[in-house]
């Protein structure tokens, strides 16, 4: 089957130009002016923008947490992603006691429902000689990334010595270490103290996870990367000082890269003081306006490399069902921590919101250019995570993952518009200008306006190889 998209304006990470795109089967085969094809379906994209499908490097689908599970699985989360223009998503495998192969198998099973293409990162949350010896086997499984945590003591955290050893092994094997940077000891101490004093409201989540901890952990991780000569990617950067540390390290040639997420650009810890503040609980927490501003600046000047979502949704009130594809579904959510902020599941929705929200409130406001938008939401994650140019590129030979974007479409955004399987949206009531109109996954039209044409099983596992350091 062939599709010819005519008269669109193509936006890549580096250029903006008018051209036609010819798709044959799953691939882009030609890009140029005045293309013709005898039997192709023709789509007139006059007045529309065409971009590579988004690549979300950081999501948590079907993730068990506390006494529940993140409320989007690999079907519902992927469907929501597609409506927002994202055609590839990477989520994190929980490391079970049985080891990597078993853990990856479990995640593969969950992902059989996939509706867009996907790949996995491995949470490196235990470390011993056996695990160390098995790390290279992940590369054979197409997983070139290990996530380490400097927080969540007693659950996910590794000590610095083991993080350093993981970096040495990653360096030897062409792998990338992703780091969650907060100060676990300070968080634990403050949490015990405030609970003893009877403080249980959501705002204490932010006040027990200070931004200085994120800053010190970022510098520590960058320092270890320098000492191991390893490549490192700091996930969900949230604090101004973290951007300063990233800049400091990068200026000294350390192979360290940074990701931020929309929630850290648009919200502050003040959100947690609202009556429904639990909706904004995630780790690390939101910070202050000067942090939002420094993160935007870091995107504007290229200190940061990507914008992921850390999509990890929970219902605000999981006792009440919502309708999803004609069925009622309720999943326990933030109400689990009604009387104690430490019991509120950490995480929030965003996989669909990322690109439309950033387009209106990032590109239209001049924080980033349209080309940077493509770089941060698609091309750079594809490069860093070993998927480029199959993903993140408008070139012949690339997968035909495309978004035809209508820059004139206006809408009032919110939960009613979203396919994320939860009962709230952080961007409720915001006016948007510009929205995905058609989305293609490997040549197949999966979103056409408000119509869902994709299905469970459409998504393929992407084996990744060594990525680039940007
Ligand atoms: O609150 C969040 N972000 N939950 C997901 C886990 C993580 O650390 O990314
Ligand atoms: Zn994290
Ligand atoms: Zn995460």
Tab-separated table of C-alpha atoms and ligand atoms in Angstrom:
chain	number	residue	atom	x	y	z
A	1	UNK	CA	0.000	0.000	0.000
A	2	UNK	CA	1.260	3.487	-0.868
A	3	UNK	CA	0.315	6.840	0.576
A	4	UNK	CA	1.394	10.177	-0.836
A	5	UNK	CA	1.175	13.153	1.496
A	6	UNK	CA	1.206	16.287	-0.639
A	7	UNK	CA	1.967	19.957	0.036
A	8	UNK	CA	2.818	19.764	3.712
A	9	UNK	CA	5.421	21.773	5.632
A	10	UNK	CA	7.946	19.331	7.072
A	11	UNK	CA	9.505	20.138	10.414
A	12	UNK	CA	12.595	18.251	11.486
A	13	UNK	CA	15.040	18.835	14.309
A	14	UNK	CA	17.090	21.072	12.024
A	15	UNK	CA	14.944	22.277	9.082
A	16	UNK	CA	11.542	23.487	7.977
A	17	UNK	CA	10.657	23.010	4.306
A	18	UNK	CA	7.807	22.250	1.930
A	19	UNK	CA	7.775	18.775	0.409
A	20	UNK	CA	5.689	15.721	-0.396
A	21	UNK	CA	6.254	12.390	1.382
A	22	UNK	CA	5.745	9.013	-0.259
A	23	UNK	CA	5.091	6.064	2.055
A	24	UNK	CA	5.292	2.497	0.817
A	25	UNK	CA	4.330	-0.224	3.254
A	26	UNK	CA	5.865	0.699	6.599
A	27	UNK	CA	8.549	3.067	5.340
A	28	UNK	CA	9.095	6.564	4.029
A	29	UNK	CA	10.539	5.974	0.554
A	30	UNK	CA	10.754	9.440	-0.958
A	31	UNK	CA	10.675	13.060	0.124
A	32	UNK	CA	10.658	15.831	-2.480
A	33	UNK	CA	8.724	18.384	-4.483
A	34	UNK	CA	5.906	17.406	-6.852
A	35	UNK	CA	6.049	13.680	-6.173
A	36	UNK	CA	3.602	11.490	-8.055
A	37	UNK	CA	2.553	7.859	-7.757
A	38	UNK	CA	-0.073	6.069	-9.889
A	39	UNK	CA	-1.856	4.097	-7.148
A	40	UNK	CA	-1.108	5.909	-3.918
A	41	UNK	CA	-3.793	7.219	-1.597
A	42	UNK	CA	-3.341	10.973	-1.702
A	43	UNK	CA	-3.567	13.118	1.419
A	44	UNK	CA	-3.524	16.869	0.892
A	45	UNK	CA	-1.570	18.408	3.767
A	46	UNK	CA	-1.722	21.971	2.497
A	47	UNK	CA	-1.509	24.307	5.502
A	48	UNK	CA	-0.484	21.420	7.763
A	49	UNK	CA	2.816	20.608	9.441
A	50	UNK	CA	4.407	17.171	9.230
A	51	UNK	CA	6.739	15.926	11.916
A	52	UNK	CA	8.262	12.593	12.885
A	53	UNK	CA	6.113	10.751	15.433
A	54	UNK	CA	7.003	11.601	18.992
A	55	UNK	CA	9.371	9.364	20.957
A	56	UNK	CA	8.607	9.391	24.671
A	57	UNK	CA	11.727	8.129	26.439
A	58	UNK	CA	10.181	7.827	29.900
A	59	UNK	CA	6.835	6.225	30.758
A	60	UNK	CA	5.545	3.776	33.374
A	61	UNK	CA	2.732	1.572	32.075
A	62	UNK	CA	1.089	-1.107	34.199
A	63	UNK	CA	3.574	-0.372	36.981
A	64	UNK	CA	2.746	-1.836	40.400
A	65	UNK	CA	3.132	0.833	43.076
A	66	UNK	CA	2.147	0.730	46.728
A	67	UNK	CA	-1.207	-1.085	46.786
A	68	UNK	CA	-2.159	-0.398	43.203
A	69	UNK	CA	-0.858	-0.136	39.648
A	70	UNK	CA	-0.404	2.781	37.244
A	71	UNK	CA	-3.762	3.072	35.546
A	72	UNK	CA	-2.648	3.007	31.908
A	73	UNK	CA	-1.486	-0.284	30.486
A	74	UNK	CA	0.388	-0.820	27.229
A	75	UNK	CA	-2.815	-0.476	25.247
A	76	UNK	CA	-4.571	2.476	26.899
A	77	UNK	CA	-1.335	4.400	27.446
A	78	UNK	CA	-0.228	3.819	23.880
A	79	UNK	CA	-3.587	4.856	22.494
A	80	UNK	CA	-3.415	8.089	24.488
A	81	UNK	CA	0.159	8.621	23.303
A	82	UNK	CA	-0.913	8.265	19.680
A	83	UNK	CA	-3.686	10.856	20.032
A	84	UNK	CA	-1.035	13.250	21.298
A	85	UNK	CA	1.329	12.547	18.390
A	86	UNK	CA	3.657	10.011	20.046
A	87	UNK	CA	4.364	6.763	18.182
A	88	UNK	CA	7.179	5.255	20.289
A	89	UNK	CA	7.275	4.908	24.076
A	90	UNK	CA	9.908	3.448	26.383
A	91	UNK	CA	9.009	2.100	29.772
A	92	UNK	CA	10.923	0.612	32.655
A	93	UNK	CA	11.147	-3.072	33.530
A	94	UNK	CA	10.902	-3.855	37.243
A	95	UNK	CA	13.865	-6.060	38.210
A	96	UNK	CA	12.550	-9.213	39.892
A	97	UNK	CA	14.622	-11.516	42.133
A	98	UNK	CA	14.795	-14.074	39.296
A	99	UNK	CA	16.993	-11.810	37.183
A	100	UNK	CA	16.936	-9.873	33.929
A	101	UNK	CA	15.612	-12.481	31.471
A	102	UNK	CA	12.647	-13.360	33.685
A	103	UNK	CA	11.899	-9.676	34.365
A	104	UNK	CA	12.030	-8.778	30.677
A	105	UNK	CA	9.768	-11.744	29.847
A	106	UNK	CA	7.161	-10.480	32.304
A	107	UNK	CA	7.279	-7.018	30.736
A	108	UNK	CA	7.102	-8.462	27.220
A	109	UNK	CA	3.909	-10.232	28.269
A	110	UNK	CA	2.367	-7.002	29.554
A	111	UNK	CA	3.373	-5.263	26.323
A	112	UNK	CA	1.661	-7.759	24.040
A	113	UNK	CA	-1.203	-5.242	24.069
A	114	UNK	CA	1.038	-2.514	22.609
A	115	UNK	CA	-0.616	-0.111	20.196
A	116	UNK	CA	2.506	1.884	19.267
A	117	UNK	CA	6.143	0.836	19.037
A	118	UNK	CA	7.990	0.458	22.306
A	119	UNK	CA	11.171	-0.523	24.018
A	120	UNK	CA	12.350	-1.004	27.568
A	121	UNK	CA	14.842	0.365	30.049
A	122	UNK	CA	15.959	-1.891	32.923
A	123	UNK	CA	15.583	-0.637	36.505
A	124	UNK	CA	18.864	-1.614	38.160
A	125	UNK	CA	17.571	-1.803	41.717
A	126	UNK	CA	19.673	-4.687	43.038
A	127	UNK	CA	23.377	-5.202	42.602
A	128	UNK	CA	25.688	-8.149	43.262
A	129	UNK	CA	28.344	-10.046	41.307
A	130	UNK	CA	25.793	-12.220	39.513
A	131	UNK	CA	23.723	-9.234	38.406
A	132	UNK	CA	26.867	-7.365	37.376
A	133	UNK	CA	27.958	-10.295	35.212
A	134	UNK	CA	24.554	-10.473	33.547
A	135	UNK	CA	24.260	-6.786	32.624
A	136	UNK	CA	25.815	-7.251	29.138
A	137	UNK	CA	23.088	-9.815	28.312
A	138	UNK	CA	20.632	-6.918	28.251
A	139	UNK	CA	22.301	-5.605	25.094
A	140	UNK	CA	21.469	-8.914	23.373
A	141	UNK	CA	17.845	-8.364	24.387
A	142	UNK	CA	17.965	-4.927	22.743
A	143	UNK	CA	17.962	-3.028	26.026
A	144	UNK	CA	20.879	-0.611	26.235
A	145	UNK	CA	19.781	1.385	29.264
A	146	UNK	CA	19.955	0.894	33.030
A	147	UNK	CA	18.080	3.175	35.421
A	148	UNK	CA	19.692	3.756	38.802
A	149	UNK	CA	18.197	5.593	41.771
A	150	UNK	CA	19.926	7.718	44.396
A	151	UNK	CA	16.661	7.777	46.376
A	152	UNK	CA	13.887	5.397	47.513
A	153	UNK	CA	16.109	3.928	50.263
A	154	UNK	CA	15.555	0.252	50.966
A	155	UNK	CA	13.467	-0.191	47.796
A	156	UNK	CA	15.090	1.002	44.589
A	157	UNK	CA	18.266	2.812	45.617
A	158	UNK	CA	21.791	1.558	44.969
A	159	UNK	CA	24.678	2.965	46.957
A	160	UNK	CA	27.200	5.130	45.136
A	161	UNK	CA	29.771	2.341	44.894
A	162	UNK	CA	27.347	0.118	43.037
A	163	UNK	CA	26.137	2.978	40.835
A	164	UNK	CA	29.772	3.592	39.954
A	165	UNK	CA	30.342	-0.103	39.161
A	166	UNK	CA	27.210	-0.102	36.983
A	167	UNK	CA	28.629	2.876	35.103
A	168	UNK	CA	31.917	1.051	34.540
A	169	UNK	CA	30.077	-1.976	33.132
A	170	UNK	CA	27.846	0.259	31.013
A	171	UNK	CA	30.922	2.000	29.595
A	172	UNK	CA	32.508	-1.370	28.688
A	173	UNK	CA	29.364	-2.508	26.878
A	174	UNK	CA	28.146	0.601	25.058
A	175	UNK	CA	25.247	1.092	27.447
A	176	UNK	CA	23.728	4.216	28.925
A	177	UNK	CA	23.001	4.774	32.628
A	178	UNK	CA	19.856	6.755	33.414
A	179	UNK	CA	19.793	8.333	36.851
A	180	UNK	CA	16.988	9.366	39.193
A	181	UNK	CA	18.669	12.105	41.229
A	182	UNK	CA	17.466	12.951	44.724
A	183	UNK	CA	19.056	12.572	48.151
A	184	UNK	CA	17.486	9.414	49.617
A	185	UNK	CA	18.949	9.840	53.110
A	186	UNK	CA	17.693	13.407	53.500
A	187	UNK	CA	14.258	12.385	52.196
A	188	UNK	CA	14.002	9.503	54.665
A	189	UNK	CA	15.118	11.600	57.611
A	190	UNK	CA	12.783	14.500	56.842
A	191	UNK	CA	9.874	12.153	56.188
A	192	UNK	CA	10.242	10.428	59.550
A	193	UNK	CA	10.514	13.801	61.296
A	194	UNK	CA	7.465	15.394	59.694
A	195	UNK	CA	5.305	12.292	60.180
A	196	UNK	CA	6.299	12.248	63.850
A	197	UNK	CA	5.118	15.859	64.005
A	198	UNK	CA	1.766	14.833	62.523
A	199	UNK	CA	2.149	16.396	59.053
A	200	UNK	CA	0.294	14.317	56.496
A	201	UNK	CA	-0.871	16.734	53.742
A	202	UNK	CA	0.374	16.424	50.139
A	203	UNK	CA	2.563	19.536	50.358
A	204	UNK	CA	4.846	17.641	52.751
A	205	UNK	CA	5.744	15.364	49.872
A	206	UNK	CA	7.541	18.317	48.266
A	207	UNK	CA	8.944	19.682	51.513
A	208	UNK	CA	10.537	16.346	52.397
A	209	UNK	CA	12.202	16.027	48.975
A	210	UNK	CA	14.255	19.234	48.803
A	211	UNK	CA	15.673	20.499	45.540
A	212	UNK	CA	19.174	20.693	47.038
A	213	UNK	CA	19.045	16.891	47.200
A	214	UNK	CA	18.311	16.751	43.486
A	215	UNK	CA	21.166	19.176	42.848
A	216	UNK	CA	23.706	17.301	44.963
A	217	UNK	CA	22.716	13.968	43.437
A	218	UNK	CA	23.009	15.374	39.911
A	219	UNK	CA	26.534	16.585	40.589
A	220	UNK	CA	27.450	13.296	42.299
A	221	UNK	CA	26.147	11.247	39.377
A	222	UNK	CA	27.884	13.505	36.851
A	223	UNK	CA	31.089	13.191	38.879
A	224	UNK	CA	30.874	9.391	38.853
A	225	UNK	CA	30.183	9.480	35.103
A	226	UNK	CA	33.354	11.512	34.638
A	227	UNK	CA	35.378	9.108	36.782
A	228	UNK	CA	34.007	6.041	34.969
A	229	UNK	CA	34.150	7.792	31.563
A	230	UNK	CA	30.551	6.569	31.185
A	231	UNK	CA	27.547	8.080	29.397
A	232	UNK	CA	24.773	9.157	31.701
A	233	UNK	CA	21.272	10.581	31.209
A	234	UNK	CA	19.617	12.373	34.125
A	235	UNK	CA	15.877	11.708	34.068
A	236	UNK	CA	13.069	14.089	35.052
A	237	UNK	CA	15.241	17.144	35.805
A	238	UNK	CA	13.223	19.526	37.904
A	239	UNK	CA	15.428	22.068	39.689
A	240	UNK	CA	17.359	25.107	38.475
A	241	UNK	CA	20.483	23.918	40.259
A	242	UNK	CA	20.342	20.592	38.422
A	243	UNK	CA	20.507	22.461	35.124
A	244	UNK	CA	23.493	24.394	36.470
A	245	UNK	CA	25.212	21.115	37.431
A	246	UNK	CA	24.442	19.629	34.024
A	247	UNK	CA	25.924	22.678	32.327
A	248	UNK	CA	28.980	22.549	34.597
A	249	UNK	CA	29.604	18.885	33.796
A	250	UNK	CA	28.925	19.172	30.063
A	251	UNK	CA	31.286	22.154	29.779
A	252	UNK	CA	33.976	19.895	31.226
A	253	UNK	CA	33.385	17.203	28.643
A	254	UNK	CA	31.431	14.802	30.861
A	255	UNK	CA	29.107	12.623	28.771
A	256	UNK	CA	26.006	13.600	30.677
A	257	UNK	CA	22.633	14.486	29.185
A	258	UNK	CA	19.399	15.737	30.691
A	259	UNK	CA	15.678	15.160	30.334
A	260	UNK	CA	12.925	17.301	31.764
A	261	UNK	CA	9.150	16.765	31.706
A	262	UNK	CA	6.241	19.174	31.101
A	263	UNK	CA	5.106	19.074	34.746
A	264	UNK	CA	8.400	20.652	35.842
A	265	UNK	CA	7.987	23.428	33.277
A	266	UNK	CA	4.370	24.306	33.999
A	267	UNK	CA	3.717	23.762	37.702
A	268	UNK	CA	5.192	24.590	41.092
A	269	UNK	CA	4.918	22.970	44.496
A	270	UNK	CA	2.015	25.382	45.157
A	271	UNK	CA	-0.176	22.900	43.266
A	272	UNK	CA	0.258	20.463	46.151
A	273	UNK	CA	-1.434	22.939	48.509
A	274	UNK	CA	-4.659	22.793	46.521
A	275	UNK	CA	-7.531	20.757	47.907
A	276	UNK	CA	-6.856	18.243	45.111
A	277	UNK	CA	-3.080	18.589	45.509
A	278	UNK	CA	-2.551	14.803	45.417
A	279	UNK	CA	-3.073	14.987	41.650
A	280	UNK	CA	0.358	16.641	41.386
A	281	UNK	CA	2.238	14.152	43.570
A	282	UNK	CA	5.181	12.705	41.730
A	283	UNK	CA	8.842	12.145	42.507
A	284	UNK	CA	10.810	14.311	42.238
A	285	UNK	CA	8.227	16.954	43.109
A	286	UNK	CA	7.450	20.207	41.367
A	287	UNK	CA	9.602	23.115	42.531
A	288	UNK	CA	9.362	26.909	42.240
A	289	UNK	CA	8.859	29.445	39.445
A	290	UNK	CA	12.583	30.119	39.164
A	291	UNK	CA	13.067	26.389	38.537
A	292	UNK	CA	10.441	26.417	35.748
A	293	UNK	CA	12.245	29.388	34.204
A	294	UNK	CA	15.709	27.804	34.398
A	295	UNK	CA	14.435	24.586	32.812
A	296	UNK	CA	12.890	26.544	29.923
A	297	UNK	CA	16.182	28.367	29.544
A	298	UNK	CA	18.037	25.040	29.537
A	299	UNK	CA	15.831	23.900	26.674
A	300	UNK	CA	16.155	27.202	24.840
A	301	UNK	CA	19.953	27.138	24.929
A	302	UNK	CA	20.402	23.376	24.512
A	303	UNK	CA	21.750	22.445	27.945
A	304	UNK	CA	18.935	19.861	28.156
A	305	UNK	CA	18.456	17.221	25.447
A	306	UNK	CA	14.966	15.756	25.760
A	307	UNK	CA	11.442	16.210	27.084
A	308	UNK	CA	9.885	12.967	28.312
A	309	UNK	CA	6.707	12.607	30.329
A	310	UNK	CA	7.387	10.216	33.218
A	311	UNK	CA	3.771	9.252	32.501
A	312	UNK	CA	2.731	7.228	35.545
A	313	UNK	CA	-0.967	7.945	36.009
A	314	UNK	CA	-3.237	7.125	38.911
A	315	UNK	CA	-6.866	8.055	39.468
A	316	UNK	CA	-7.479	10.975	41.801
A	317	UNK	CA	-10.417	9.029	43.202
A	318	UNK	CA	-10.062	5.391	42.296
A	319	UNK	CA	-13.193	4.429	44.194
A	320	UNK	CA	-15.288	5.872	41.367
A	321	UNK	CA	-15.206	4.203	37.948
A	322	UNK	CA	-14.676	6.076	34.703
A	323	UNK	CA	-15.842	4.949	31.281
A	324	UNK	CA	-13.060	3.692	29.020
A	325	UNK	CA	-13.991	2.322	25.615
A	326	UNK	CA	-17.556	1.812	26.760
A	327	UNK	CA	-16.690	-0.040	29.977
A	328	UNK	CA	-16.633	1.149	33.557
A	329	UNK	CA	-13.262	0.816	35.193
A	330	UNK	CA	-11.998	1.851	38.630
A	331	UNK	CA	-8.389	1.438	39.771
A	332	UNK	CA	-7.235	2.482	43.276
A	333	UNK	CA	-5.355	5.770	43.093
A	334	UNK	CA	-4.373	8.846	45.024
A	335	UNK	CA	-7.129	8.335	47.622
A	336	UNK	CA	-4.883	5.621	49.117
A	337	UNK	CA	-2.926	8.453	50.718
A	338	UNK	CA	-5.847	10.566	51.875
A	339	UNK	CA	-4.564	10.560	55.443
A	340	UNK	CA	-0.824	10.240	54.783
A	341	UNK	CA	1.120	11.753	51.883
A	342	UNK	CA	3.646	8.888	51.929
A	343	UNK	CA	0.886	6.505	50.815
A	344	UNK	CA	-0.141	8.537	47.751
A	345	UNK	CA	1.019	6.690	44.630
A	346	UNK	CA	3.764	8.753	43.007
A	347	UNK	CA	3.210	9.785	39.437
A	348	UNK	CA	0.941	11.649	37.069
A	349	UNK	CA	-0.506	11.472	33.572
A	350	UNK	CA	1.097	13.162	30.561
A	351	UNK	CA	1.750	10.826	27.634
A	352	UNK	CA	-0.962	12.412	25.468
A	353	UNK	CA	-0.492	15.930	26.804
A	354	UNK	CA	3.224	16.320	26.127
A	355	UNK	CA	3.300	17.416	22.501
A	356	UNK	CA	0.083	19.481	22.267
A	357	UNK	CA	0.794	21.331	25.521
A	358	UNK	CA	4.397	22.041	24.536
A	359	UNK	CA	3.340	23.210	21.104
A	360	UNK	CA	0.952	25.870	22.419
A	361	UNK	CA	2.810	26.829	25.590
A	362	UNK	CA	6.400	26.150	24.505
A	363	UNK	CA	6.636	26.867	20.790
A	364	UNK	CA	3.879	29.494	20.442
A	365	UNK	CA	5.233	31.355	23.473
A	366	UNK	CA	8.780	31.390	22.070
A	367	UNK	CA	10.420	29.269	24.778
A	368	UNK	CA	11.560	26.799	22.110
A	369	UNK	CA	11.489	26.770	18.311
A	370	UNK	CA	9.429	24.318	16.266
A	371	UNK	CA	12.685	22.536	15.341
A	372	UNK	CA	13.696	22.257	18.994
A	373	UNK	CA	10.221	20.884	19.713
A	374	UNK	CA	10.902	18.056	17.230
A	375	UNK	CA	14.417	17.562	18.574
A	376	UNK	CA	13.338	17.297	22.219
A	377	UNK	CA	10.199	15.224	21.740
A	378	UNK	CA	11.368	12.888	18.974
A	379	UNK	CA	14.767	13.113	17.291
A	380	UNK	CA	17.010	13.442	20.331
A	381	UNK	CA	15.388	10.595	22.282
A	382	UNK	CA	15.649	8.429	19.147
A	383	UNK	CA	19.360	9.262	18.838
A	384	UNK	CA	20.230	8.874	22.516
A	385	UNK	CA	18.369	5.579	22.835
A	386	UNK	CA	19.698	3.908	19.704
A	387	UNK	CA	16.624	4.179	17.467
A	388	UNK	CA	17.777	6.803	14.981
A	389	UNK	CA	17.178	7.128	12.031
A	390	UNK	CA	14.536	4.406	12.107
A	391	UNK	CA	12.590	6.653	14.493
A	392	UNK	CA	12.688	10.418	14.969
A	393	UNK	CA	13.604	11.210	11.358
A	394	UNK	CA	11.882	12.323	8.167
A	395	UNK	CA	14.196	10.597	5.682
A	396	UNK	CA	13.795	7.845	3.087
A	397	UNK	CA	14.251	4.484	4.813
A	398	UNK	CA	12.854	5.646	8.159
A	399	UNK	CA	9.718	4.092	9.607
A	400	UNK	CA	6.706	6.038	8.373
A	401	UNK	CA	5.795	7.260	11.864
A	402	UNK	CA	4.354	10.657	11.060
A	403	UNK	CA	2.179	13.296	12.598
A	404	UNK	CA	0.186	15.621	10.399
A	405	UNK	CA	-0.273	18.572	12.691
A	406	UNK	CA	-3.031	21.134	12.218
A	407	UNK	CA	-1.546	24.417	13.422
A	408	UNK	CA	-4.933	26.171	13.260
A	409	UNK	CA	-6.995	23.729	15.306
A	410	UNK	CA	-8.150	25.248	18.566
A	411	UNK	CA	-9.609	23.380	21.507
A	412	UNK	CA	-10.160	23.573	25.216
A	413	UNK	CA	-8.076	20.725	26.589
A	414	UNK	CA	-8.887	18.495	29.520
A	415	UNK	CA	-9.934	15.107	30.768
A	416	UNK	CA	-12.909	14.941	28.407
A	417	UNK	CA	-10.543	15.187	25.477
A	418	UNK	CA	-7.900	12.840	26.782
A	419	UNK	CA	-7.550	9.085	26.268
A	420	UNK	CA	-5.276	8.703	29.297
A	421	UNK	CA	-7.058	6.224	31.567
A	422	UNK	CA	-7.509	8.382	34.625
A	423	UNK	CA	-10.147	10.706	36.042
A	424	UNK	CA	-8.248	14.001	35.744
A	425	UNK	CA	-5.961	16.032	33.551
A	426	UNK	CA	-3.320	18.419	34.845
A	427	UNK	CA	-3.950	20.844	31.979
A	428	UNK	CA	-7.725	21.020	32.476
A	429	UNK	CA	-9.309	23.992	30.733
A	430	UNK	CA	-6.216	25.199	28.886
A	431	UNK	CA	-6.805	26.631	25.424
A	432	UNK	CA	-4.689	24.945	22.764
A	433	UNK	CA	-3.872	26.085	19.256
A	434	UNK	CA	-2.332	23.361	17.118
A	435	UNK	CA	-3.084	19.656	17.498
A	436	UNK	CA	-2.304	16.349	15.772
A	437	UNK	CA	-4.772	15.654	12.982
A	438	UNK	CA	-3.513	12.352	11.569
A	439	UNK	CA	-0.969	9.981	13.081
A	440	UNK	CA	0.742	7.156	11.201
A	441	UNK	CA	2.535	4.215	12.791
A	442	UNK	CA	4.813	2.473	10.281
A	443	UNK	CA	2.576	3.633	7.432
A	444	UNK	CA	-0.705	2.718	9.094
A	445	UNK	CA	-3.093	5.560	9.885
A	446	UNK	CA	-3.894	5.010	13.584
A	447	UNK	CA	-5.419	8.373	14.492
A	448	UNK	CA	-7.637	10.315	12.119
A	449	UNK	CA	-9.003	13.401	13.852
A	450	UNK	CA	-10.990	12.054	16.789
A	451	UNK	CA	-11.163	8.545	15.292
A	452	UNK	CA	-9.041	5.704	16.700
A	453	UNK	CA	-7.966	3.289	13.988
A	454	UNK	CA	-5.176	1.580	15.903
A	455	UNK	CA	-5.461	-1.606	17.866
A	456	UNK	CA	-3.927	-3.670	20.574
A	457	UNK	CA	-1.008	-5.608	19.067
A	458	UNK	CA	-0.124	-2.981	16.429
A	459	UNK	CA	2.968	-1.977	18.406
A	460	UNK	CA	6.311	-3.728	17.935
A	461	UNK	CA	9.153	-4.203	20.389
A	462	UNK	CA	12.175	-2.204	19.218
A	463	UNK	CA	15.528	-3.817	19.851
A	464	UNK	CA	17.906	-0.972	20.426
A	465	UNK	CA	21.612	-0.682	19.872
A	466	UNK	CA	24.211	1.719	21.236
A	467	UNK	CA	22.916	5.279	21.174
A	468	UNK	CA	24.576	8.640	20.619
A	469	UNK	CA	25.837	11.059	23.215
A	470	UNK	CA	24.387	14.487	22.393
B	1	LIG	O1	6.522	9.851	40.612
B	1	LIG	C1	7.019	9.232	39.700
B	1	LIG	N1	7.767	9.858	38.833
B	1	LIG	N2	6.860	7.912	39.556
B	1	LIG	C2	7.558	7.122	38.652
B	1	LIG	C3	8.849	6.604	39.184
B	1	LIG	C4	10.069	7.445	38.820
B	1	LIG	O2	10.909	7.643	39.673
B	1	LIG	O3	10.236	7.895	37.685
B	2	LIG	ZN1	12.625	8.394	38.562
B	3	LIG	ZN1	9.862	7.644	35.937
